[in-house]
mmCIF file of C-alpha atoms in Angstrom:
data_model
loop_
_atom_site.group_PDB
_atom_site.id
_atom_site.type_symbol
_atom_site.label_atom_id
_atom_site.label_comp_id
_atom_site.label_asym_id
_atom_site.label_seq_id
_atom_site.Cartn_x
_atom_site.Cartn_y
_atom_site.Cartn_z
ATOM 1 C CA MET B 1 160.410 163.971 138.100
ATOM 2 C CA ASN B 2 160.976 166.808 135.656
ATOM 3 C CA THR B 3 157.932 167.909 133.701
ATOM 4 C CA LEU B 4 159.674 170.083 131.131
ATOM 5 C CA VAL B 5 158.499 169.362 127.606
ATOM 6 C CA THR B 6 159.724 170.171 124.163
ATOM 7 C CA ASN B 7 158.613 173.812 124.133
ATOM 8 C CA LYS B 8 160.352 174.495 127.480
ATOM 9 C CA THR B 9 157.074 175.227 129.228
ATOM 10 C CA ARG B 10 155.667 173.491 132.263
ATOM 11 C CA ILE B 11 152.161 172.246 132.856
ATOM 12 C CA GLN B 12 151.532 174.287 135.964
ATOM 13 C CA SER B 13 148.700 172.170 137.317
ATOM 14 C CA ILE B 14 151.087 169.199 137.710
ATOM 15 C CA ASP B 15 153.470 171.125 139.927
ATOM 16 C CA LEU B 16 150.584 172.674 141.857
ATOM 17 C CA LEU B 17 148.726 169.410 142.476
ATOM 18 C CA ARG B 18 151.898 167.542 143.357
ATOM 19 C CA GLY B 19 152.951 170.329 145.725
ATOM 20 C CA LEU B 20 149.547 170.263 147.407
ATOM 21 C CA VAL B 21 149.633 166.512 148.018
ATOM 22 C CA MET B 22 153.185 166.755 149.353
ATOM 23 C CA ILE B 23 152.035 169.347 151.885
ATOM 24 C CA ILE B 24 149.037 167.213 152.874
ATOM 25 C CA MET B 25 151.284 164.148 153.154
ATOM 26 C CA ALA B 26 153.311 165.885 155.864
ATOM 27 C CA LEU B 27 150.115 166.209 157.924
ATOM 28 C CA ASP B 28 149.708 162.446 158.083
ATOM 29 C CA HIS B 29 153.329 161.911 159.052
ATOM 30 C CA THR B 30 153.135 164.663 161.661
ATOM 31 C CA ARG B 31 150.145 162.855 163.146
ATOM 32 C CA ASP B 32 152.170 159.612 163.208
ATOM 33 C CA PHE B 33 154.946 161.250 165.191
ATOM 34 C CA PHE B 34 153.022 163.564 167.515
ATOM 35 C CA HIS B 35 149.370 162.623 167.999
ATOM 36 C CA ALA B 36 148.477 160.998 171.317
ATOM 37 C CA GLN B 37 146.427 158.271 169.592
ATOM 38 C CA ALA B 38 148.770 157.677 166.654
ATOM 39 C CA MET B 39 150.072 154.348 167.961
ATOM 40 C CA THR B 40 146.966 153.231 169.840
ATOM 41 C CA GLU B 41 143.895 153.965 167.673
ATOM 42 C CA ASP B 42 142.900 153.742 164.026
ATOM 43 C CA PRO B 43 141.796 157.257 162.982
ATOM 44 C CA LEU B 44 139.407 155.706 160.446
ATOM 45 C CA ASN B 45 137.657 153.505 163.005
ATOM 46 C CA ALA B 46 134.110 154.857 163.063
ATOM 47 C CA ALA B 47 133.578 153.550 166.621
ATOM 48 C CA THR B 48 136.435 155.560 168.159
ATOM 49 C CA THR B 49 137.295 158.430 165.822
ATOM 50 C CA THR B 50 136.050 162.008 165.617
ATOM 51 C CA PRO B 51 135.057 163.837 162.420
ATOM 52 C CA MET B 52 138.212 165.971 162.500
ATOM 53 C CA LEU B 53 140.519 163.043 163.187
ATOM 54 C CA TYR B 54 138.840 161.004 160.468
ATOM 55 C CA PHE B 55 139.230 163.856 157.979
ATOM 56 C CA THR B 56 142.878 164.367 158.978
ATOM 57 C CA ARG B 57 143.679 160.797 157.995
ATOM 58 C CA TRP B 58 141.252 160.465 155.088
ATOM 59 C CA ILE B 59 142.425 163.554 153.185
ATOM 60 C CA THR B 60 145.947 162.125 153.083
ATOM 61 C CA HIS B 61 144.626 159.181 151.042
ATOM 62 C CA PHE B 62 145.057 161.430 148.021
ATOM 63 C CA CYS B 63 148.813 161.746 148.409
ATOM 64 C CA ALA B 64 150.311 158.430 147.274
ATOM 65 C CA PRO B 65 147.971 157.707 144.317
ATOM 66 C CA VAL B 66 148.167 161.250 142.980
ATOM 67 C CA PHE B 67 151.950 161.251 143.225
ATOM 68 C CA VAL B 68 152.276 157.851 141.508
ATOM 69 C CA PHE B 69 149.795 158.847 138.790
ATOM 70 C CA LEU B 70 151.631 162.112 138.106
ATOM 71 C CA SER B 71 154.970 160.292 138.066
ATOM 72 C CA GLY B 72 153.626 158.342 135.100
ATOM 73 C CA THR B 73 152.413 161.582 133.506
ATOM 74 C CA SER B 74 155.836 163.160 133.938
ATOM 75 C CA ALA B 75 157.408 160.117 132.288
ATOM 76 C CA TYR B 76 155.193 160.644 129.238
ATOM 77 C CA LEU B 77 156.150 164.320 129.061
ATOM 78 C CA GLN B 78 159.804 163.314 129.193
ATOM 79 C CA SER B 79 159.173 160.968 126.259
ATOM 80 C CA LEU B 80 158.532 164.091 124.156
ATOM 81 C CA ARG B 81 162.184 165.119 124.481
ATOM 82 C CA LYS B 82 163.929 161.779 124.982
ATOM 83 C CA SER B 83 164.292 158.720 122.815
ATOM 84 C CA LYS B 84 162.639 155.474 123.911
ATOM 85 C CA LYS B 85 166.034 154.094 124.864
ATOM 86 C CA GLU B 86 167.001 157.162 126.903
ATOM 87 C CA LEU B 87 163.701 157.223 128.769
ATOM 88 C CA SER B 88 163.665 153.480 129.375
ATOM 89 C CA LEU B 89 167.177 153.485 130.834
ATOM 90 C CA PHE B 90 166.426 156.546 132.942
ATOM 91 C CA LEU B 91 163.250 155.040 134.428
ATOM 92 C CA ILE B 92 164.941 151.735 135.193
ATOM 93 C CA LYS B 93 167.999 153.346 136.768
ATOM 94 C CA ARG B 94 165.964 155.830 138.759
ATOM 95 C CA GLY B 95 163.643 153.070 139.899
ATOM 96 C CA LEU B 96 166.574 151.003 141.183
ATOM 97 C CA TRP B 97 167.968 154.098 142.906
ATOM 98 C CA LEU B 98 164.643 154.747 144.646
ATOM 99 C CA VAL B 99 164.424 151.147 145.876
ATOM 100 C CA LEU B 100 167.939 151.430 147.315
ATOM 101 C CA LEU B 101 167.132 154.716 149.043
ATOM 102 C CA GLU B 102 163.890 153.296 150.457
ATOM 103 C CA MET B 103 165.772 150.441 152.122
ATOM 104 C CA THR B 104 168.502 152.698 153.524
ATOM 105 C CA LEU B 105 168.113 156.466 153.869
ATOM 106 C CA ILE B 106 164.320 156.514 154.071
ATOM 107 C CA THR B 107 163.979 153.471 156.333
ATOM 108 C CA PHE B 108 166.447 155.109 158.715
ATOM 109 C CA SER B 109 164.583 158.434 158.616
ATOM 110 C CA PHE B 110 161.450 156.711 159.865
ATOM 111 C CA SER B 111 163.045 154.345 162.382
ATOM 112 C CA PHE B 112 166.264 156.082 163.569
ATOM 113 C CA ASP B 113 167.469 152.524 164.127
ATOM 114 C CA ILE B 114 171.167 152.150 163.249
ATOM 115 C CA HIS B 115 170.751 148.351 163.279
ATOM 116 C CA PHE B 116 167.980 148.431 160.622
ATOM 117 C CA THR B 117 165.992 145.863 162.582
ATOM 118 C CA VAL B 118 163.038 146.459 160.280
ATOM 119 C CA ILE B 119 163.559 147.376 156.637
ATOM 120 C CA ALA B 120 160.353 148.852 155.272
ATOM 121 C CA LEU B 121 159.196 148.742 151.659
ATOM 122 C CA GLN B 122 156.834 151.698 151.511
ATOM 123 C CA THR B 123 155.847 154.463 149.086
ATOM 124 C CA ILE B 124 159.210 155.119 147.468
ATOM 125 C CA TRP B 125 159.807 151.394 146.971
ATOM 126 C CA SER B 126 156.501 151.010 145.125
ATOM 127 C CA ILE B 127 157.277 154.046 142.959
ATOM 128 C CA GLY B 128 160.729 152.647 142.178
ATOM 129 C CA ILE B 129 159.434 149.228 141.152
ATOM 130 C CA SER B 130 156.660 150.841 139.117
ATOM 131 C CA MET B 131 159.234 152.986 137.298
ATOM 132 C CA ILE B 132 161.286 149.912 136.471
ATOM 133 C CA ILE B 133 158.207 148.191 135.060
ATOM 134 C CA LEU B 134 157.198 151.303 133.110
ATOM 135 C CA GLY B 135 160.749 151.614 131.785
ATOM 136 C CA CYS B 136 160.412 148.106 130.371
ATOM 137 C CA ILE B 137 156.956 148.420 128.806
ATOM 138 C CA ILE B 138 157.263 151.841 127.153
ATOM 139 C CA TRP B 139 158.655 149.951 124.159
ATOM 140 C CA LEU B 140 155.153 148.551 123.612
ATOM 141 C CA PRO B 141 152.554 150.394 121.499
ATOM 142 C CA PHE B 142 150.745 153.134 123.402
ATOM 143 C CA PRO B 143 147.328 151.359 123.319
ATOM 144 C CA VAL B 144 148.925 148.223 124.791
ATOM 145 C CA ILE B 145 150.397 150.228 127.688
ATOM 146 C CA PHE B 146 146.965 151.725 128.314
ATOM 147 C CA LEU B 147 145.262 148.326 128.260
ATOM 148 C CA CYS B 148 147.888 146.853 130.611
ATOM 149 C CA GLY B 149 147.356 149.677 133.095
ATOM 150 C CA LEU B 150 143.595 149.391 132.805
ATOM 151 C CA ALA B 151 143.669 145.611 133.302
ATOM 152 C CA ILE B 152 145.802 145.904 136.443
ATOM 153 C CA VAL B 153 143.856 148.756 138.033
ATOM 154 C CA PHE B 154 140.438 147.240 137.276
ATOM 155 C CA GLY B 155 141.378 143.583 137.639
ATOM 156 C CA HIS B 156 143.767 143.273 140.565
ATOM 157 C CA ASN B 157 140.945 143.075 143.115
ATOM 158 C CA LEU B 158 140.059 139.667 141.677
ATOM 159 C CA LEU B 159 143.063 138.504 143.700
ATOM 160 C CA ASP B 160 141.128 139.380 146.870
ATOM 161 C CA ILE B 161 139.030 136.276 146.301
ATOM 162 C CA TYR B 162 142.158 134.125 146.084
ATOM 163 C CA GLU B 163 143.684 135.770 149.171
ATOM 164 C CA LYS B 164 140.613 135.509 151.406
ATOM 165 C CA ASP B 165 141.458 133.566 154.596
ATOM 166 C CA ARG B 166 144.797 132.391 153.164
ATOM 167 C CA GLN B 167 147.843 132.469 155.451
ATOM 168 C CA ASP B 168 150.299 130.664 153.153
ATOM 169 C CA LEU B 169 151.113 133.488 150.733
ATOM 170 C CA ASN B 170 154.856 133.723 150.117
ATOM 171 C CA PHE B 171 157.180 136.718 150.052
ATOM 172 C CA LEU B 172 157.089 137.230 146.277
ATOM 173 C CA TYR B 173 153.310 137.302 146.297
ATOM 174 C CA SER B 174 153.337 139.652 149.274
ATOM 175 C CA ILE B 175 155.473 142.304 147.626
ATOM 176 C CA MET B 176 153.200 142.075 144.605
ATOM 177 C CA HIS B 177 149.770 142.343 146.216
ATOM 178 C CA ARG B 178 149.451 141.646 149.950
ATOM 179 C CA PRO B 179 151.332 143.403 152.781
ATOM 180 C CA GLY B 180 153.315 141.219 155.143
ATOM 181 C CA MET B 181 156.274 140.992 157.522
ATOM 182 C CA TYR B 182 159.095 138.536 156.755
ATOM 183 C CA SER B 183 162.173 137.390 158.673
ATOM 184 C CA LEU B 184 165.578 138.124 157.175
ATOM 185 C CA TRP B 185 168.358 137.126 159.567
ATOM 186 C CA GLY B 186 168.505 137.100 163.355
ATOM 187 C CA ASP B 187 165.911 139.572 164.608
ATOM 188 C CA HIS B 188 165.917 141.549 161.358
ATOM 189 C CA LYS B 189 162.677 141.745 159.391
ATOM 190 C CA LEU B 190 161.388 143.057 156.075
ATOM 191 C CA LEU B 191 158.046 144.867 156.050
ATOM 192 C CA ALA B 192 156.376 144.749 152.637
ATOM 193 C CA PHE B 193 153.870 147.547 153.230
ATOM 194 C CA TYR B 194 153.261 148.817 149.684
ATOM 195 C CA PRO B 195 152.748 145.880 147.258
ATOM 196 C CA PHE B 196 153.699 147.164 143.839
ATOM 197 C CA LEU B 197 151.192 145.657 141.385
ATOM 198 C CA PRO B 198 148.317 148.184 141.698
ATOM 199 C CA TRP B 199 150.751 151.101 141.883
ATOM 200 C CA ALA B 200 152.457 149.932 138.683
ATOM 201 C CA GLY B 201 149.089 149.826 136.928
ATOM 202 C CA LEU B 202 148.248 153.306 138.167
ATOM 203 C CA MET B 203 151.582 154.678 136.932
ATOM 204 C CA MET B 204 150.891 153.185 133.500
ATOM 205 C CA LEU B 205 147.552 154.980 133.373
ATOM 206 C CA GLY B 206 149.283 158.169 134.511
ATOM 207 C CA TYR B 207 151.710 157.757 131.615
ATOM 208 C CA CYS B 208 148.797 157.426 129.189
ATOM 209 C CA PHE B 209 147.055 160.413 130.797
ATOM 210 C CA GLY B 210 150.009 162.537 129.703
ATOM 211 C CA LYS B 211 149.002 162.269 126.047
ATOM 212 C CA PRO B 212 145.574 164.003 126.212
ATOM 213 C CA LEU B 213 146.933 166.366 128.854
ATOM 214 C CA TYR B 214 149.690 167.609 126.544
ATOM 215 C CA ASN B 215 147.814 167.406 123.229
ATOM 216 C CA ASN B 216 144.909 169.555 124.443
ATOM 217 C CA GLN B 217 145.435 173.203 125.246
ATOM 218 C CA GLY B 218 143.375 175.963 126.821
ATOM 219 C CA ILE B 219 139.633 175.393 127.071
ATOM 220 C CA GLU B 220 139.867 172.008 125.346
ATOM 221 C CA ARG B 221 142.250 170.731 128.008
ATOM 222 C CA LYS B 222 139.968 172.020 130.749
ATOM 223 C CA LYS B 223 136.948 170.261 129.211
ATOM 224 C CA THR B 224 138.884 167.023 128.762
ATOM 225 C CA LEU B 225 140.106 167.046 132.357
ATOM 226 C CA MET B 226 136.694 167.952 133.745
ATOM 227 C CA TRP B 227 134.853 165.186 131.928
ATOM 228 C CA LEU B 228 137.499 162.612 132.699
ATOM 229 C CA GLY B 229 137.653 163.562 136.382
ATOM 230 C CA LEU B 230 133.868 163.567 136.711
ATOM 231 C CA GLY B 231 133.653 160.213 134.961
ATOM 232 C CA VAL B 232 136.144 158.566 137.312
ATOM 233 C CA THR B 233 134.488 160.125 140.378
ATOM 234 C CA LEU B 234 130.979 159.075 139.321
ATOM 235 C CA PHE B 235 132.273 155.594 138.572
ATOM 236 C CA PHE B 236 133.613 155.414 142.140
ATOM 237 C CA ILE B 237 130.243 156.472 143.560
ATOM 238 C CA LEU B 238 128.389 153.909 141.441
ATOM 239 C CA ILE B 239 130.530 150.888 142.275
ATOM 240 C CA ARG B 240 130.713 151.934 145.923
ATOM 241 C CA ILE B 241 126.913 151.974 146.118
ATOM 242 C CA LEU B 242 126.657 148.612 144.349
ATOM 243 C CA ASP B 243 129.238 147.170 146.786
ATOM 244 C CA VAL B 244 129.964 144.061 144.724
ATOM 245 C CA TYR B 245 133.553 144.579 143.579
ATOM 246 C CA GLY B 246 136.574 146.831 143.836
ATOM 247 C CA ASP B 247 137.706 146.547 147.448
ATOM 248 C CA PRO B 248 138.642 143.744 149.889
ATOM 249 C CA ASP B 249 135.956 144.937 152.326
ATOM 250 C CA VAL B 250 133.334 143.755 149.853
ATOM 251 C CA LEU B 251 134.260 140.202 150.889
ATOM 252 C CA THR B 252 134.641 140.702 154.622
ATOM 253 C CA ASN B 253 132.714 143.710 155.941
ATOM 254 C CA ASN B 254 129.083 143.398 156.999
ATOM 255 C CA GLU B 255 128.694 147.168 157.211
ATOM 256 C CA LYS B 256 127.247 148.580 154.005
ATOM 257 C CA PRO B 257 128.648 151.704 152.285
ATOM 258 C CA LEU B 258 125.398 153.628 152.686
ATOM 259 C CA ASP B 259 125.231 152.984 156.443
ATOM 260 C CA SER B 260 127.315 156.096 157.104
ATOM 261 C CA LEU B 261 129.666 158.538 155.426
ATOM 262 C CA TYR B 262 132.540 156.832 157.262
ATOM 263 C CA SER B 263 131.749 153.449 155.743
ATOM 264 C CA PHE B 264 131.166 154.962 152.302
ATOM 265 C CA LEU B 265 134.650 156.503 152.260
ATOM 266 C CA GLU B 266 136.424 153.603 153.970
ATOM 267 C CA VAL B 267 138.381 151.868 151.204
ATOM 268 C CA SER B 268 141.591 149.855 151.187
ATOM 269 C CA LYS B 269 144.981 151.498 150.681
ATOM 270 C CA TYR B 270 147.242 148.485 151.394
ATOM 271 C CA PRO B 271 147.179 147.586 148.559
ATOM 272 C CA PRO B 272 145.223 150.391 146.867
ATOM 273 C CA SER B 273 141.909 149.020 145.687
ATOM 274 C CA LEU B 274 140.052 150.043 142.546
ATOM 275 C CA LEU B 275 137.678 152.028 144.745
ATOM 276 C CA TYR B 276 140.564 153.764 146.500
ATOM 277 C CA MET B 277 142.216 154.782 143.235
ATOM 278 C CA CYS B 278 138.981 156.060 141.680
ATOM 279 C CA MET B 279 138.068 157.977 144.858
ATOM 280 C CA THR B 280 141.361 159.873 144.771
ATOM 281 C CA ILE B 281 142.315 160.202 141.102
ATOM 282 C CA GLY B 282 138.914 161.445 139.922
ATOM 283 C CA PRO B 283 138.838 164.558 142.154
ATOM 284 C CA ALA B 284 142.554 165.129 141.466
ATOM 285 C CA ILE B 285 141.887 165.398 137.729
ATOM 286 C CA ILE B 286 138.977 167.761 138.394
ATOM 287 C CA PHE B 287 141.367 169.884 140.479
ATOM 288 C CA MET B 288 143.734 170.059 137.497
ATOM 289 C CA ALA B 289 140.878 171.270 135.311
ATOM 290 C CA PHE B 290 140.084 174.160 137.650
ATOM 291 C CA PHE B 291 143.694 175.152 138.311
ATOM 292 C CA ASP B 292 145.247 174.533 134.907
ATOM 293 C CA LYS B 293 146.430 178.140 134.620
ATOM 294 C CA ALA B 294 146.787 179.050 138.286
ATOM 295 C CA GLN B 295 149.278 181.917 138.631
ATOM 296 C CA GLY B 296 148.546 183.402 142.059
ATOM 297 C CA LYS B 297 151.163 183.877 144.748
ATOM 298 C CA LEU B 298 149.872 180.982 146.847
ATOM 299 C CA SER B 299 149.893 178.694 143.808
ATOM 300 C CA LYS B 300 153.511 179.589 143.116
ATOM 301 C CA ILE B 301 154.494 178.840 146.712
ATOM 302 C CA ILE B 302 152.735 175.456 146.703
ATOM 303 C CA SER B 303 154.252 174.601 143.322
ATOM 304 C CA VAL B 304 157.762 174.907 144.763
ATOM 305 C CA TYR B 305 157.128 171.799 146.877
ATOM 306 C CA GLY B 306 155.799 170.059 143.769
ATOM 307 C CA ARG B 307 158.965 170.726 141.776
ATOM 308 C CA VAL B 308 161.263 169.129 144.384
ATOM 309 C CA PRO B 309 159.048 166.359 145.819
ATOM 310 C CA PHE B 310 161.679 163.736 146.591
ATOM 311 C CA PHE B 311 164.007 166.244 148.248
ATOM 312 C CA TYR B 312 161.082 167.481 150.348
ATOM 313 C CA TYR B 313 159.993 163.912 151.166
ATOM 314 C CA ILE B 314 163.345 162.921 152.649
ATOM 315 C CA ILE B 315 163.977 166.160 154.542
ATOM 316 C CA HIS B 316 160.512 166.315 156.104
ATOM 317 C CA PHE B 317 160.856 162.798 157.549
ATOM 318 C CA TYR B 318 164.203 163.580 159.170
ATOM 319 C CA LEU B 319 162.920 166.884 160.538
ATOM 320 C CA LEU B 320 159.752 165.345 162.005
ATOM 321 C CA HIS B 321 161.626 162.478 163.621
ATOM 322 C CA ALA B 322 164.320 164.778 165.015
ATOM 323 C CA LEU B 323 161.614 166.975 166.575
ATOM 324 C CA ALA B 324 159.925 163.886 168.027
ATOM 325 C CA MET B 325 163.242 162.816 169.513
ATOM 326 C CA LEU B 326 163.731 166.234 171.136
ATOM 327 C CA VAL B 327 160.239 166.053 172.628
ATOM 328 C CA PHE B 328 160.952 162.520 173.876
ATOM 329 C CA PHE B 329 164.012 163.609 175.855
ATOM 330 C CA ALA B 330 162.436 166.923 176.918
ATOM 331 C CA LYS B 331 159.746 164.895 178.681
ATOM 332 C CA GLY B 332 162.421 163.198 180.775
ATOM 333 C CA HIS B 333 162.684 159.885 178.982
ATOM 334 C CA SER B 334 166.027 158.106 178.870
ATOM 335 C CA THR B 335 167.957 156.213 176.212
ATOM 336 C CA GLU B 336 167.211 153.038 178.190
ATOM 337 C CA GLU B 337 163.478 153.658 177.785
ATOM 338 C CA GLN B 338 163.997 154.311 174.108
ATOM 339 C CA ALA B 339 165.885 151.045 173.637
ATOM 340 C CA LYS B 340 163.214 149.078 175.512
ATOM 341 C CA ASN B 341 160.401 150.724 173.601
ATOM 342 C CA ALA B 342 162.098 150.417 170.194
ATOM 343 C CA ALA B 343 161.420 146.682 170.066
ATOM 344 C CA ASN B 344 157.672 147.344 169.908
ATOM 345 C CA VAL B 345 157.236 150.726 168.221
ATOM 346 C CA ILE B 346 158.326 152.166 164.907
ATOM 347 C CA PRO B 347 159.293 155.043 164.744
ATOM 348 C CA ASN B 348 161.719 155.197 167.669
ATOM 349 C CA PHE B 349 161.391 157.853 170.386
ATOM 350 C CA LEU B 350 157.628 157.412 170.656
ATOM 351 C CA ILE B 351 155.662 156.125 173.619
ATOM 352 C CA PRO B 352 152.219 154.751 172.646
ATOM 353 C CA GLY B 353 149.489 156.939 174.074
ATOM 354 C CA GLU B 354 151.881 159.764 174.845
ATOM 355 C CA GLY B 355 151.557 162.729 172.549
ATOM 356 C CA PHE B 356 149.610 165.860 171.782
ATOM 357 C CA SER B 357 146.063 166.800 170.859
ATOM 358 C CA LEU B 358 145.100 167.154 167.219
ATOM 359 C CA TRP B 359 145.251 170.949 167.169
ATOM 360 C CA VAL B 360 148.896 170.818 168.332
ATOM 361 C CA VAL B 361 149.594 168.324 165.544
ATOM 362 C CA TYR B 362 148.232 170.847 163.038
ATOM 363 C CA LEU B 363 150.441 173.603 164.439
ATOM 364 C CA ILE B 364 153.536 171.395 164.199
ATOM 365 C CA TRP B 365 152.581 170.409 160.639
ATOM 366 C CA ILE B 366 152.226 174.033 159.517
ATOM 367 C CA ALA B 367 155.510 174.960 161.188
ATOM 368 C CA VAL B 368 157.367 172.090 159.478
ATOM 369 C CA VAL B 369 155.977 172.931 156.034
ATOM 370 C CA VAL B 370 156.883 176.607 156.463
ATOM 371 C CA LEU B 371 160.375 175.769 157.722
ATOM 372 C CA LEU B 372 161.013 173.573 154.701
ATOM 373 C CA TYR B 373 159.970 176.185 152.155
ATOM 374 C CA PRO B 374 163.311 178.089 152.008
ATOM 375 C CA LEU B 375 165.205 174.803 151.546
ATOM 376 C CA CYS B 376 162.841 173.653 148.812
ATOM 377 C CA LYS B 377 163.026 177.052 147.109
ATOM 378 C CA TRP B 378 166.820 176.970 147.201
ATOM 379 C CA TYR B 379 166.966 173.460 145.781
ATOM 380 C CA ASP B 380 164.418 174.281 143.070
ATOM 381 C CA THR B 381 166.534 177.278 142.008
ATOM 382 C CA TYR B 382 169.690 175.189 142.101
ATOM 383 C CA LYS B 383 168.131 172.520 139.871
ATOM 384 C CA THR B 384 166.883 175.129 137.421
ATOM 385 C CA LYS B 385 170.325 176.736 137.112
ATOM 386 C CA ASN B 386 172.200 173.425 136.842
ATOM 387 C CA LYS B 387 170.185 171.386 134.353
ATOM 388 C CA GLU B 388 173.380 170.027 132.838
ATOM 389 C CA LYS B 389 174.129 168.067 136.025
ATOM 390 C CA TRP B 390 172.639 164.657 135.215
ATOM 391 C CA TRP B 391 172.529 163.432 138.806
ATOM 392 C CA LEU B 392 169.967 166.092 139.789
ATOM 393 C CA SER B 393 167.327 164.242 137.792
ATOM 394 C CA TYR B 394 167.618 161.329 140.248
ATOM 395 C CA LEU B 395 166.749 163.460 143.292
#
């Protein structure tokens, strides 16, 4: 989403942070496609993981919440140069567009299944629905939007008590707060992987975050971001130590947070718990405080990915899956094996337990990110030179 504001300047830390999380996101997806244990082991399982594997998965926890939060922030910055009606219609239309793309282009990029046997509602779906909701509530007074976001983010884990041991939750509830798989027709299924309610609350808070971010400049902005980020991070540490609320594991896990670093950092992403959101958003805001005026060469390179995040998101999935397909056939597998295996594994062209070591995964990840840079740079330049083309704001 465009972060241009009324004075035609950009808040550099938004592009930089968003670019960084997009790069990190590709690491997790590279691991999904190429790591030998990607389809057989949970990288966050303390009993089977290694420190490096745990870190490889854990660091990517920052990606989705930071991106959703900054999407709300970008919406606020757009409100400075658009009327309420213009912004509301844009958010609703773009949200619907994202939902459509999630169920078609993005689902196919991850599955390579022309029959769409499983339609997945993942990150882009949750962002789309959250944009639609935000587009509807921006008509409310700013304090009301803030209170709504706060109530959702802090209160949605109360639903964990209602959900505990229940197996009768319906589809509508599932897409709101609890992941699930549902039959459509024949052997086709719908995977509701990213319930939208917590993400919508987080986007609302991101929208409200835009106001102090824009209104404060220079050292005042840095102080505001630092104190806010530290406050959220310390709040996470406190409620994690208390272990009485804020995550589904509080109700089900006998292991205590202080038993190990693994258990302390193990929080729920599906859906994102209060603990999960505080653990990721707090340090992200601190990062913005330190890099508010970053102008170095590396910062400029990373920021390119942050200015074209959706373009990068789609292309990186297709590239990773195409490479995985080439590796699949290079190892001597046949289309018959692929068809047999496809019924049990998503993505296609993967054999559980067959893959590479973690260091190879890192090499592939770096190569993919580097390969995508010229494309992202070209598209960023194209968008900058063609601002009058309305459809570019939807990509």
